[in-house]
Amino acid sequence: MHRRSRLPATAVVGLTAVLLLAACGANSGGGGSQADDKATATQTSASPSPSASASGRPTVEPPGDLTYTFDWPGTGDAAKDAVLADSEQNIKAVDLAIANQDPLDSAYRFYFEGEAAAQIQRYVQAYVTAKARTTGHYRYYDPVVNVSAPDKASLVYCEDQGKAYDLYLKTKKVDKTAVTKNSYVLYSTQLHKNGRGVWVAQKLSSQRGSAKCQP
C-alpha cells in the first residue's frame, strides 16, 4: 500500500494502483525522486521469507520500523470481515516483499493473482532497482466492503501516508516530504475467494489526493 516520498516516476510507469508506495508530498526530498508509492527502512531489518501458518496463510512480518493502523473495525458479517482480514495481510505482504527486495516474494503472491499480481511485481521491482524500501507509519480507514457473491467482493478504502517515507538502503537516508493532499490515497480492489478460502486481489486502482480521504 503506498505514501510519503516516492521512487522515480519512470520506475513505476504502467502501475494503475499504488497499493503500497510512498508519497506524502508532490516532491521528493532528496536521495532520488519518487513515484506514487512507498519505499523506506533498512535492508537488514527485513523479515525472513514467510513460513506457512496452520491456516495455510503465510506469516507476514514487515520490518519493525514499519507500522500500521487499520481503522476498519469488524462489521459483524463473517464474509466482509474475512475480506478485511485478508486485505490487511496483502497490504503488509507487499511491504515485506519490498523490504526483502524480492519482486517474486511468496507472501504477496499468496494474496494477489492475475493483473494485480503483475502490478505488484512491477511495483516491488521499482524499489529493488532504486535500492529502497518503505518505513514509518501507514493508517488505513473508511473501508467499504461489498460481497456480491460467495466468491466475489470489492473493497474501497483510504490510506494516510503522512508519516510514511522512503528509505534508500545504500545511504540509509530517509526521504521525507511535507504532508499535502496527495498524502491521502483512495484504493479500490476487486477480490475473489480462491479454492483455499483466501480472498485474493485480482484488480487494483488508486486515486491520490482523493477528496474522500482528506482529513
CSV table of C-alpha atoms in Angstrom, one decimal:
chain,number,residue,atom,x,y,z
A,1,MET,CA,0.0,0.0,0.0
A,2,HIS,CA,1.9,3.2,-0.7
A,3,ARG,CA,3.0,7.1,0.9
A,4,ARG,CA,5.5,9.8,1.7
A,5,SER,CA,8.2,10.5,-0.8
A,6,ARG,CA,8.5,8.3,-3.9
A,7,LEU,CA,10.6,6.5,-6.4
A,8,PRO,CA,11.2,8.0,-9.8
A,9,ALA,CA,8.0,8.2,-11.7
A,10,THR,CA,9.6,6.3,-14.6
A,11,ALA,CA,10.2,3.4,-12.3
A,12,VAL,CA,6.5,2.8,-11.8
A,13,VAL,CA,5.1,3.6,-15.2
A,14,GLY,CA,2.3,1.2,-16.0
A,15,LEU,CA,1.0,0.8,-12.5
A,16,THR,CA,-2.6,1.8,-12.1
A,17,ALA,CA,-2.5,1.3,-8.4
A,18,VAL,CA,-0.1,2.4,-5.7
A,19,LEU,CA,-1.1,-0.2,-3.2
A,20,LEU,CA,1.9,0.5,-1.1
A,21,LEU,CA,4.3,3.1,-2.4
A,22,ALA,CA,5.5,6.2,-0.6
A,23,ALA,CA,4.2,9.6,-1.5
A,24,CYS,CA,3.4,12.2,1.2
A,25,GLY,CA,4.1,15.2,-0.9
A,26,ALA,CA,4.2,16.2,-4.6
A,27,ASN,CA,8.0,16.5,-4.5
A,28,SER,CA,10.8,14.2,-3.1
A,29,GLY,CA,13.2,15.4,-0.5
A,30,GLY,CA,16.5,14.0,-1.7
A,31,GLY,CA,18.3,10.8,-2.3
A,32,GLY,CA,16.4,10.5,-5.6
A,33,SER,CA,13.0,11.4,-6.9
A,34,GLN,CA,9.9,9.2,-6.4
A,35,ALA,CA,6.6,7.9,-7.8
A,36,ASP,CA,3.3,7.4,-6.1
A,37,ASP,CA,4.4,4.6,-3.9
A,38,LYS,CA,6.4,3.9,-0.9
A,39,ALA,CA,10.0,2.9,-0.1
A,40,THR,CA,11.7,3.0,3.3
A,41,ALA,CA,13.6,1.3,6.2
A,42,THR,CA,16.8,-0.7,6.2
A,43,GLN,CA,17.6,-3.9,4.4
A,44,THR,CA,18.9,-5.6,7.4
A,45,SER,CA,15.6,-5.3,9.2
A,46,ALA,CA,13.7,-7.2,6.6
A,47,SER,CA,11.9,-10.3,7.9
A,48,PRO,CA,13.0,-13.7,6.6
A,49,SER,CA,10.9,-15.5,4.0
A,50,PRO,CA,7.4,-16.2,5.3
A,51,SER,CA,6.5,-19.6,6.6
A,52,ALA,CA,3.1,-21.2,6.3
A,53,SER,CA,0.8,-20.9,9.3
A,54,ALA,CA,-1.6,-23.6,10.4
A,55,SER,CA,-4.3,-21.9,8.3
A,56,GLY,CA,-2.1,-22.1,5.2
A,57,ARG,CA,-1.6,-18.3,5.1
A,58,PRO,CA,2.0,-17.1,5.2
A,59,THR,CA,3.4,-15.3,8.2
A,60,VAL,CA,3.7,-11.7,7.2
A,61,GLU,CA,6.1,-9.7,9.4
A,62,PRO,CA,7.4,-6.5,7.8
A,63,PRO,CA,10.4,-4.7,9.5
A,64,GLY,CA,9.8,-3.3,13.0
A,65,ASP,CA,10.3,0.3,11.8
A,66,LEU,CA,7.3,0.0,9.6
A,67,THR,CA,4.0,0.1,11.5
A,68,TYR,CA,0.3,0.3,10.6
A,69,THR,CA,-3.1,1.4,12.0
A,70,PHE,CA,-6.1,-0.3,10.5
A,71,ASP,CA,-9.2,1.8,11.4
A,72,TRP,CA,-11.6,-0.7,10.0
A,73,PRO,CA,-13.4,-2.5,12.8
A,74,GLY,CA,-15.3,-5.7,12.4
A,75,THR,CA,-18.6,-5.5,10.5
A,76,GLY,CA,-20.3,-8.4,12.2
A,77,ASP,CA,-20.6,-10.1,8.8
A,78,ALA,CA,-18.3,-13.1,8.5
A,79,ALA,CA,-17.6,-12.7,4.8
A,80,LYS,CA,-16.9,-9.0,5.0
A,81,ASP,CA,-14.6,-9.4,8.0
A,82,ALA,CA,-12.7,-12.1,6.1
A,83,VAL,CA,-12.2,-9.7,3.2
A,84,LEU,CA,-10.8,-7.1,5.6
A,85,ALA,CA,-8.6,-9.5,7.3
A,86,ASP,CA,-7.0,-10.9,4.1
A,87,SER,CA,-6.7,-7.3,2.7
A,88,GLU,CA,-4.8,-6.2,5.8
A,89,GLN,CA,-2.3,-9.1,5.2
A,90,ASN,CA,-2.0,-8.3,1.4
A,91,ILE,CA,-1.0,-4.7,2.2
A,92,LYS,CA,1.7,-5.9,4.6
A,93,ALA,CA,2.8,-8.6,2.3
A,94,VAL,CA,3.7,-6.0,-0.4
A,95,ASP,CA,5.8,-4.1,2.1
A,96,LEU,CA,7.5,-7.3,3.1
A,97,ALA,CA,8.5,-8.0,-0.5
A,98,ILE,CA,9.9,-4.5,-0.8
A,99,ALA,CA,11.9,-5.0,2.5
A,100,ASN,CA,13.1,-8.4,1.3
A,101,GLN,CA,14.0,-6.8,-2.1
A,102,ASP,CA,12.2,-9.7,-3.9
A,103,PRO,CA,9.8,-9.0,-6.7
A,104,LEU,CA,8.7,-12.6,-6.6
A,105,ASP,CA,8.3,-12.8,-2.8
A,106,SER,CA,6.0,-15.7,-1.9
A,107,ALA,CA,3.8,-13.8,0.7
A,108,TYR,CA,2.3,-11.2,-1.7
A,109,ARG,CA,1.9,-13.9,-4.4
A,110,PHE,CA,-0.3,-15.7,-1.9
A,111,TYR,CA,-2.7,-12.8,-1.8
A,112,PHE,CA,-2.6,-11.5,-5.4
A,113,GLU,CA,-3.5,-13.0,-8.7
A,114,GLY,CA,-3.6,-12.1,-12.4
A,115,GLU,CA,-3.4,-8.4,-13.3
A,116,ALA,CA,-3.0,-7.3,-9.7
A,117,ALA,CA,0.0,-9.7,-9.1
A,118,ALA,CA,1.7,-8.4,-12.2
A,119,GLN,CA,1.2,-4.8,-11.0
A,120,ILE,CA,2.7,-5.6,-7.6
A,121,GLN,CA,5.7,-7.4,-9.2
A,122,ARG,CA,6.5,-4.2,-11.2
A,123,TYR,CA,5.9,-2.1,-8.2
A,124,VAL,CA,8.3,-4.1,-6.0
A,125,GLN,CA,10.9,-4.3,-8.8
A,126,ALA,CA,10.9,-0.5,-8.9
A,127,TYR,CA,12.0,-0.4,-5.3
A,128,VAL,CA,14.6,-3.1,-5.9
A,129,THR,CA,16.0,-1.1,-8.8
A,130,ALA,CA,16.1,2.0,-6.7
A,131,LYS,CA,17.6,0.1,-3.7
A,132,ALA,CA,15.0,1.5,-1.4
A,133,ARG,CA,12.2,0.3,0.9
A,134,THR,CA,9.4,1.7,3.0
A,135,THR,CA,9.5,2.9,6.6
A,136,GLY,CA,7.3,4.9,9.0
A,137,HIS,CA,3.6,4.5,9.7
A,138,TYR,CA,0.6,4.0,7.5
A,139,ARG,CA,-3.0,4.4,8.5
A,140,TYR,CA,-6.0,2.8,6.7
A,141,TYR,CA,-9.5,4.0,7.2
A,142,ASP,CA,-13.1,4.3,5.9
A,143,PRO,CA,-13.3,0.8,4.4
A,144,VAL,CA,-16.4,0.0,2.3
A,145,VAL,CA,-16.8,-3.8,1.6
A,146,ASN,CA,-19.2,-5.3,-0.8
A,147,VAL,CA,-19.6,-9.1,-1.1
A,148,SER,CA,-21.6,-9.6,-4.3
A,149,ALA,CA,-21.4,-13.4,-4.4
A,150,PRO,CA,-19.9,-16.2,-2.2
A,151,ASP,CA,-16.6,-15.8,-4.1
A,152,LYS,CA,-16.7,-12.2,-5.3
A,153,ALA,CA,-16.1,-9.0,-3.3
A,154,SER,CA,-14.8,-5.4,-3.6
A,155,LEU,CA,-13.0,-3.2,-1.1
A,156,VAL,CA,-12.6,0.6,-1.2
A,157,TYR,CA,-10.5,2.3,1.5
A,158,CYS,CA,-8.3,5.3,2.3
A,159,GLU,CA,-4.7,5.4,3.1
A,160,ASP,CA,-2.9,8.2,5.1
A,161,GLN,CA,0.8,8.3,4.0
A,162,GLY,CA,1.6,11.4,6.1
A,163,LYS,CA,4.1,9.6,8.4
A,164,ALA,CA,5.4,7.0,5.9
A,165,TYR,CA,8.7,7.5,3.9
A,166,ASP,CA,11.2,6.0,1.5
A,167,LEU,CA,14.5,4.7,2.8
A,168,TYR,CA,17.5,4.4,0.5
A,169,LEU,CA,19.4,1.3,1.5
A,170,LYS,CA,22.8,2.3,0.4
A,171,THR,CA,22.9,5.7,2.2
A,172,LYS,CA,20.3,4.8,4.9
A,173,LYS,CA,18.8,8.2,4.0
A,174,VAL,CA,15.1,8.6,4.8
A,175,ASP,CA,13.5,10.7,2.2
A,176,LYS,CA,10.9,12.8,4.0
A,177,THR,CA,8.4,15.2,2.3
A,178,ALA,CA,5.8,17.6,3.6
A,179,VAL,CA,2.2,16.3,4.1
A,180,THR,CA,-0.1,17.5,1.3
A,181,LYS,CA,-3.4,16.5,-0.1
A,182,ASN,CA,-1.5,13.9,-2.1
A,183,SER,CA,-0.6,12.1,1.2
A,184,TYR,CA,-4.1,10.7,1.1
A,185,VAL,CA,-5.0,7.9,-1.3
A,186,LEU,CA,-8.2,6.2,-2.2
A,187,TYR,CA,-7.8,2.5,-3.2
A,188,SER,CA,-10.2,0.2,-4.9
A,189,THR,CA,-9.7,-3.6,-5.0
A,190,GLN,CA,-11.6,-6.4,-6.7
A,191,LEU,CA,-11.2,-9.7,-4.9
A,192,HIS,CA,-12.3,-13.3,-5.2
A,193,LYS,CA,-12.2,-16.2,-2.8
A,194,ASN,CA,-10.0,-18.9,-4.1
A,195,GLY,CA,-10.0,-22.7,-3.5
A,196,ARG,CA,-8.1,-22.3,-0.3
A,197,GLY,CA,-10.7,-19.9,1.1
A,198,VAL,CA,-8.5,-16.9,0.8
A,199,TRP,CA,-9.7,-13.5,-0.5
A,200,VAL,CA,-7.1,-12.6,-3.2
A,201,ALA,CA,-6.9,-9.4,-5.1
A,202,GLN,CA,-7.3,-9.5,-8.8
A,203,LYS,CA,-7.6,-5.9,-9.8
A,204,LEU,CA,-6.3,-2.7,-8.2
A,205,SER,CA,-6.8,1.0,-8.8
A,206,SER,CA,-5.9,4.2,-6.8
A,207,GLN,CA,-6.6,7.9,-6.7
A,208,ARG,CA,-4.0,10.1,-5.0
A,209,GLY,CA,-5.3,13.3,-3.4
A,210,SER,CA,-8.9,12.0,-3.4
A,211,ALA,CA,-11.4,14.4,-1.7
A,212,LYS,CA,-13.0,11.4,0.0
A,213,CYS,CA,-9.8,10.7,2.0
A,214,GLN,CA,-8.9,14.2,3.1
A,215,PRO,CA,-8.8,14.8,6.9
